[in-house]
Amino acid sequence: MGDHESRDGTPAAHAGRPPRCLVTGATGYLGGRLVPELLAAGYAVRCLARTPGKLRDHPWAEEVETVRGDVSDADSVGAALEGVDVAYYLVHSLGGGPDFEAADREAARIFGERARAAGVRRIVYLGGLTPRGVPEERLSPHLRSRAEVGRLLLDSGVPTAVLRAAVVIGSGSASFEMLRHLTERLPVMVTPSWVRTRLQPIAVRDVLRYLVGCAALPPSVNRTFDIGGPDVLTYHGMMRLYARVAGLPRRVILPVPVLSPRLSSLWIGLVTPVPPALARPLAESLRHEVVCAEHDIARYVPDPPGGLLSLEEALRLALRRVKEAQVATRWSSASVPGAPSDPLPTDPSWAGGSLYTDRRERVVAAPPETLWRVVEGIGGENGWYSFPLAWAARGWLDRLVGGVGLARGRRDAARLRAGDSLDFWRVEEIERGRLLRLRAEMRLPGLAWLELRVDRDPSGRTVYRQRALFHPRGLAGHAYWWGVAPFHAVVFGGMARNIAAAAEAEAAETGVGKGPGAGVAAAGTGKTGTIGAERRRWPSFRGGSGPRRGDAARPAPRSWRRSLRRSWRNSLRRSWRPGTARRRGARRR
């Protein structure tokens, strides 16, 4: 029994308080799931995050202490570790550019030194399972870096448990999404030779159980542990098993030896939501056999009574979570490497610089809460309420240059929270019922934001306000803005019209919003609003196959495609009419 554990298995108190755990990487996939598990086990939790606002909408946010900091900043790490008993190191630079090994090395060194100085009793690190008998120089750069980070923490002077896992399977994990989309989208696959390599996957719930259990390890334990599930099989076998669990026809898989890790990553990026920058380390880690050499962790964290979760059961649970829209965190919860993280600054700070803005405003004949439901449901399978071909083309272009494109979708079909990825955007700010601000994570020569607001005007009418902002970087940034400006009337203008129309259609179907506060605009006034032919029943403009949650029984208007085509034609005519945009902007001002 460890020093931090009482006889009944609960953590022992220290000076009248429960043991405190610091979780780094809490905005990521595993960190975001570990926090509630630690709370349930009786630990006090502190989270270290570069952007604490990303954690505020999690169900457990009020139960933890969140501090701002970065593992590469010694001062912030030292402050975060004060009074901490157990420190979880769950960060790494997956896909983080050519210098990621040096960055990982320095961050691990800082963390170990500051943990020792703060009197931390235990460090827990989750790394990658390395193949037996393969020299370290032959490993992929990311596996090699993870092994080096583990060694640095073990040598820090703080008792450390390094858990090494091959493939983690759970709803929202990158490995699960890769397996799922490859199998579902390709009934016949020409695959790299690594699909014949044996590996030992593990369910995410077993990984979390081991992580929590390691908090109570005795001080004498300072070593690595291999962790894996009960099944050892090839990736080929995993795809066949997934097809069976998902009820798909048997897949035909044809391995070929000519696909390098780079070509494999491009192929994975084309077929799955995982972008090439993240797919490459995943593919590289599968080149060698990764099977556990020992199961010593069971001496300290015993297997559950029914044994570890089988891969088949892990896949069933993950699929159930996806179908029920109960995915707590996704691989995309962590920011994309190299994506801009600058929050939208206040306007005065742009003095002397360039900031291009596209503003749209519409009066909406629907209550604010109805309009907000439409706003919060934007993106993913719900679509962008605009010219679908333009959004699809922009997504494919982003994928071609190594970006995330539109494939990430949404974590939840109806609800957003700060920090969520949303196609090639990320939720930077959300004030429920009022404001949704998205920051672009697509490849751009500058910084971009999209802001959607729900307001009321002085007359009490519902008003939808939309603002797209772009801060160019160099001449390429200015050229980019003016190159796409002619299409803004189609893309952003269509979005504003269709969001307003979708809210009005929903209000009409439910019979709400017929009073003066609903935002009904007077027809023929010539001011922004919903007038004339645009006051018709519109669909939800989702652009995807799946309905929003709760919408299954609502039939779409039969004429929606014809109405949408007419809207696109009108938008194109307006966008190419000389001076129209300037006159429209002048009227608003």
mmCIF file with all atom_site columns, C-alpha atoms in Angstrom, residues 328-402:
data_model
loop_
_atom_site.group_PDB
_atom_site.id
_atom_site.type_symbol
_atom_site.label_atom_id
_atom_site.label_alt_id
_atom_site.label_comp_id
_atom_site.label_asym_id
_atom_site.label_entity_id
_atom_site.label_seq_id
_atom_site.pdbx_PDB_ins_code
_atom_site.Cartn_x
_atom_site.Cartn_y
_atom_site.Cartn_z
_atom_site.occupancy
_atom_site.B_iso_or_equiv
_atom_site.pdbx_formal_charge
_atom_site.auth_seq_id
_atom_site.auth_comp_id
_atom_site.auth_asym_id
_atom_site.auth_atom_id
_atom_site.pdbx_PDB_model_num
ATOM 1  C CA . ALA A 1 328 ? -15.971 13.899 -23.280 1.00 0.00 ? 328 ALA A CA 1
ATOM 2  C CA . THR A 1 329 ? -12.718 14.844 -25.060 1.00 0.00 ? 329 THR A CA 1
ATOM 3  C CA . ARG A 1 330 ? -11.292 14.311 -28.538 1.00 0.00 ? 330 ARG A CA 1
ATOM 4  C CA . TRP A 1 331 ? -7.819  14.117 -30.030 1.00 0.00 ? 331 TRP A CA 1
ATOM 5  C CA . SER A 1 332 ? -8.489  17.618 -31.370 1.00 0.00 ? 332 SER A CA 1
ATOM 6  C CA . SER A 1 333 ? -9.077  18.968 -27.832 1.00 0.00 ? 333 SER A CA 1
ATOM 7  C CA . ALA A 1 334 ? -5.410  19.951 -27.833 1.00 0.00 ? 334 ALA A CA 1
ATOM 8  C CA . SER A 1 335 ? -4.404  22.816 -30.102 1.00 0.00 ? 335 SER A CA 1
ATOM 9  C CA . VAL A 1 336 ? -2.991  21.952 -33.500 1.00 0.00 ? 336 VAL A CA 1
ATOM 10 C CA . PRO A 1 337 ? 0.819   22.344 -33.550 1.00 0.00 ? 337 PRO A CA 1
ATOM 11 C CA . GLY A 1 338 ? 1.751   25.641 -35.146 1.00 0.00 ? 338 GLY A CA 1
ATOM 12 C CA . ALA A 1 339 ? -1.812  26.983 -35.020 1.00 0.00 ? 339 ALA A CA 1
ATOM 13 C CA . PRO A 1 340 ? -2.124  30.595 -33.853 1.00 0.00 ? 340 PRO A CA 1
ATOM 14 C CA . SER A 1 341 ? -3.092  30.898 -30.215 1.00 0.00 ? 341 SER A CA 1
ATOM 15 C CA . ASP A 1 342 ? -3.373  34.680 -30.025 1.00 0.00 ? 342 ASP A CA 1
ATOM 16 C CA . PRO A 1 343 ? -6.729  35.741 -28.598 1.00 0.00 ? 343 PRO A CA 1
ATOM 17 C CA . LEU A 1 344 ? -8.645  38.489 -30.352 1.00 0.00 ? 344 LEU A CA 1
ATOM 18 C CA . PRO A 1 345 ? -7.150  41.726 -28.990 1.00 0.00 ? 345 PRO A CA 1
ATOM 19 C CA . THR A 1 346 ? -9.086  44.890 -28.350 1.00 0.00 ? 346 THR A CA 1
ATOM 20 C CA . ASP A 1 347 ? -9.327  47.300 -31.254 1.00 0.00 ? 347 ASP A CA 1
ATOM 21 C CA . PRO A 1 348 ? -6.986  50.014 -29.863 1.00 0.00 ? 348 PRO A CA 1
ATOM 22 C CA . SER A 1 349 ? -4.031  47.619 -29.930 1.00 0.00 ? 349 SER A CA 1
ATOM 23 C CA . TRP A 1 350 ? -4.349  47.417 -33.717 1.00 0.00 ? 350 TRP A CA 1
ATOM 24 C CA . ALA A 1 351 ? -3.461  51.099 -34.113 1.00 0.00 ? 351 ALA A CA 1
ATOM 25 C CA . GLY A 1 352 ? -0.780  51.415 -36.744 1.00 0.00 ? 352 GLY A CA 1
ATOM 26 C CA . GLY A 1 353 ? -1.485  47.942 -38.146 1.00 0.00 ? 353 GLY A CA 1
ATOM 27 C CA . SER A 1 354 ? -3.943  46.425 -40.590 1.00 0.00 ? 354 SER A CA 1
ATOM 28 C CA . LEU A 1 355 ? -7.141  44.681 -39.606 1.00 0.00 ? 355 LEU A CA 1
ATOM 29 C CA . TYR A 1 356 ? -9.577  43.755 -42.341 1.00 0.00 ? 356 TYR A CA 1
ATOM 30 C CA . THR A 1 357 ? -13.190 43.346 -41.258 1.00 0.00 ? 357 THR A CA 1
ATOM 31 C CA . ASP A 1 358 ? -16.321 41.991 -42.905 1.00 0.00 ? 358 ASP A CA 1
ATOM 32 C CA . ARG A 1 359 ? -19.488 42.920 -40.961 1.00 0.00 ? 359 ARG A CA 1
ATOM 33 C CA . ARG A 1 360 ? -22.994 41.586 -41.493 1.00 0.00 ? 360 ARG A CA 1
ATOM 34 C CA . GLU A 1 361 ? -26.147 42.370 -39.554 1.00 0.00 ? 361 GLU A CA 1
ATOM 35 C CA . ARG A 1 362 ? -29.714 41.139 -39.856 1.00 0.00 ? 362 ARG A CA 1
ATOM 36 C CA . VAL A 1 363 ? -32.953 41.592 -37.976 1.00 0.00 ? 363 VAL A CA 1
ATOM 37 C CA . VAL A 1 364 ? -34.420 38.147 -37.292 1.00 0.00 ? 364 VAL A CA 1
ATOM 38 C CA . ALA A 1 365 ? -38.082 37.266 -36.831 1.00 0.00 ? 365 ALA A CA 1
ATOM 39 C CA . ALA A 1 366 ? -37.339 34.775 -34.053 1.00 0.00 ? 366 ALA A CA 1
ATOM 40 C CA . PRO A 1 367 ? -36.633 34.893 -30.322 1.00 0.00 ? 367 PRO A CA 1
ATOM 41 C CA . PRO A 1 368 ? -32.961 35.276 -29.292 1.00 0.00 ? 368 PRO A CA 1
ATOM 42 C CA . GLU A 1 369 ? -32.877 31.789 -27.769 1.00 0.00 ? 369 GLU A CA 1
ATOM 43 C CA . THR A 1 370 ? -33.983 30.238 -31.089 1.00 0.00 ? 370 THR A CA 1
ATOM 44 C CA . LEU A 1 371 ? -31.357 32.183 -33.000 1.00 0.00 ? 371 LEU A CA 1
ATOM 45 C CA . TRP A 1 372 ? -28.721 31.129 -30.447 1.00 0.00 ? 372 TRP A CA 1
ATOM 46 C CA . ARG A 1 373 ? -29.530 27.446 -30.945 1.00 0.00 ? 373 ARG A CA 1
ATOM 47 C CA . VAL A 1 374 ? -28.809 27.874 -34.641 1.00 0.00 ? 374 VAL A CA 1
ATOM 48 C CA . VAL A 1 375 ? -25.572 29.774 -33.934 1.00 0.00 ? 375 VAL A CA 1
ATOM 49 C CA . GLU A 1 376 ? -24.303 27.238 -31.410 1.00 0.00 ? 376 GLU A CA 1
ATOM 50 C CA . GLY A 1 377 ? -25.128 24.376 -33.784 1.00 0.00 ? 377 GLY A CA 1
ATOM 51 C CA . ILE A 1 378 ? -22.968 25.690 -36.616 1.00 0.00 ? 378 ILE A CA 1
ATOM 52 C CA . GLY A 1 379 ? -20.233 23.595 -38.230 1.00 0.00 ? 379 GLY A CA 1
ATOM 53 C CA . GLY A 1 380 ? -19.498 19.881 -38.399 1.00 0.00 ? 380 GLY A CA 1
ATOM 54 C CA . GLU A 1 381 ? -22.362 17.865 -39.860 1.00 0.00 ? 381 GLU A CA 1
ATOM 55 C CA . ASN A 1 382 ? -24.635 20.872 -39.303 1.00 0.00 ? 382 ASN A CA 1
ATOM 56 C CA . GLY A 1 383 ? -22.738 22.818 -41.982 1.00 0.00 ? 383 GLY A CA 1
ATOM 57 C CA . TRP A 1 384 ? -21.899 26.510 -42.218 1.00 0.00 ? 384 TRP A CA 1
ATOM 58 C CA . TYR A 1 385 ? -25.198 27.890 -43.561 1.00 0.00 ? 385 TYR A CA 1
ATOM 59 C CA . SER A 1 386 ? -23.434 29.127 -46.663 1.00 0.00 ? 386 SER A CA 1
ATOM 60 C CA . PHE A 1 387 ? -22.172 28.048 -50.071 1.00 0.00 ? 387 PHE A CA 1
ATOM 61 C CA . PRO A 1 388 ? -21.166 24.424 -49.276 1.00 0.00 ? 388 PRO A CA 1
ATOM 62 C CA . LEU A 1 389 ? -18.859 24.113 -52.276 1.00 0.00 ? 389 LEU A CA 1
ATOM 63 C CA . ALA A 1 390 ? -16.831 27.144 -51.172 1.00 0.00 ? 390 ALA A CA 1
ATOM 64 C CA . TRP A 1 391 ? -16.376 25.756 -47.657 1.00 0.00 ? 391 TRP A CA 1
ATOM 65 C CA . ALA A 1 392 ? -15.512 22.307 -49.005 1.00 0.00 ? 392 ALA A CA 1
ATOM 66 C CA . ALA A 1 393 ? -12.953 23.773 -51.415 1.00 0.00 ? 393 ALA A CA 1
ATOM 67 C CA . ARG A 1 394 ? -11.353 25.811 -48.626 1.00 0.00 ? 394 ARG A CA 1
ATOM 68 C CA . GLY A 1 395 ? -11.213 22.708 -46.449 1.00 0.00 ? 395 GLY A CA 1
ATOM 69 C CA . TRP A 1 396 ? -9.548  20.611 -49.148 1.00 0.00 ? 396 TRP A CA 1
ATOM 70 C CA . LEU A 1 397 ? -7.070  23.392 -49.893 1.00 0.00 ? 397 LEU A CA 1
ATOM 71 C CA . ASP A 1 398 ? -6.145  23.510 -46.217 1.00 0.00 ? 398 ASP A CA 1
ATOM 72 C CA . ARG A 1 399 ? -5.613  19.739 -46.155 1.00 0.00 ? 399 ARG A CA 1
ATOM 73 C CA . LEU A 1 400 ? -3.387  19.924 -49.247 1.00 0.00 ? 400 LEU A CA 1
ATOM 74 C CA . VAL A 1 401 ? -1.014  22.342 -47.476 1.00 0.00 ? 401 VAL A CA 1
ATOM 75 C CA . GLY A 1 402 ? -0.918  20.245 -44.292 1.00 0.00 ? 402 GLY A CA 1
#
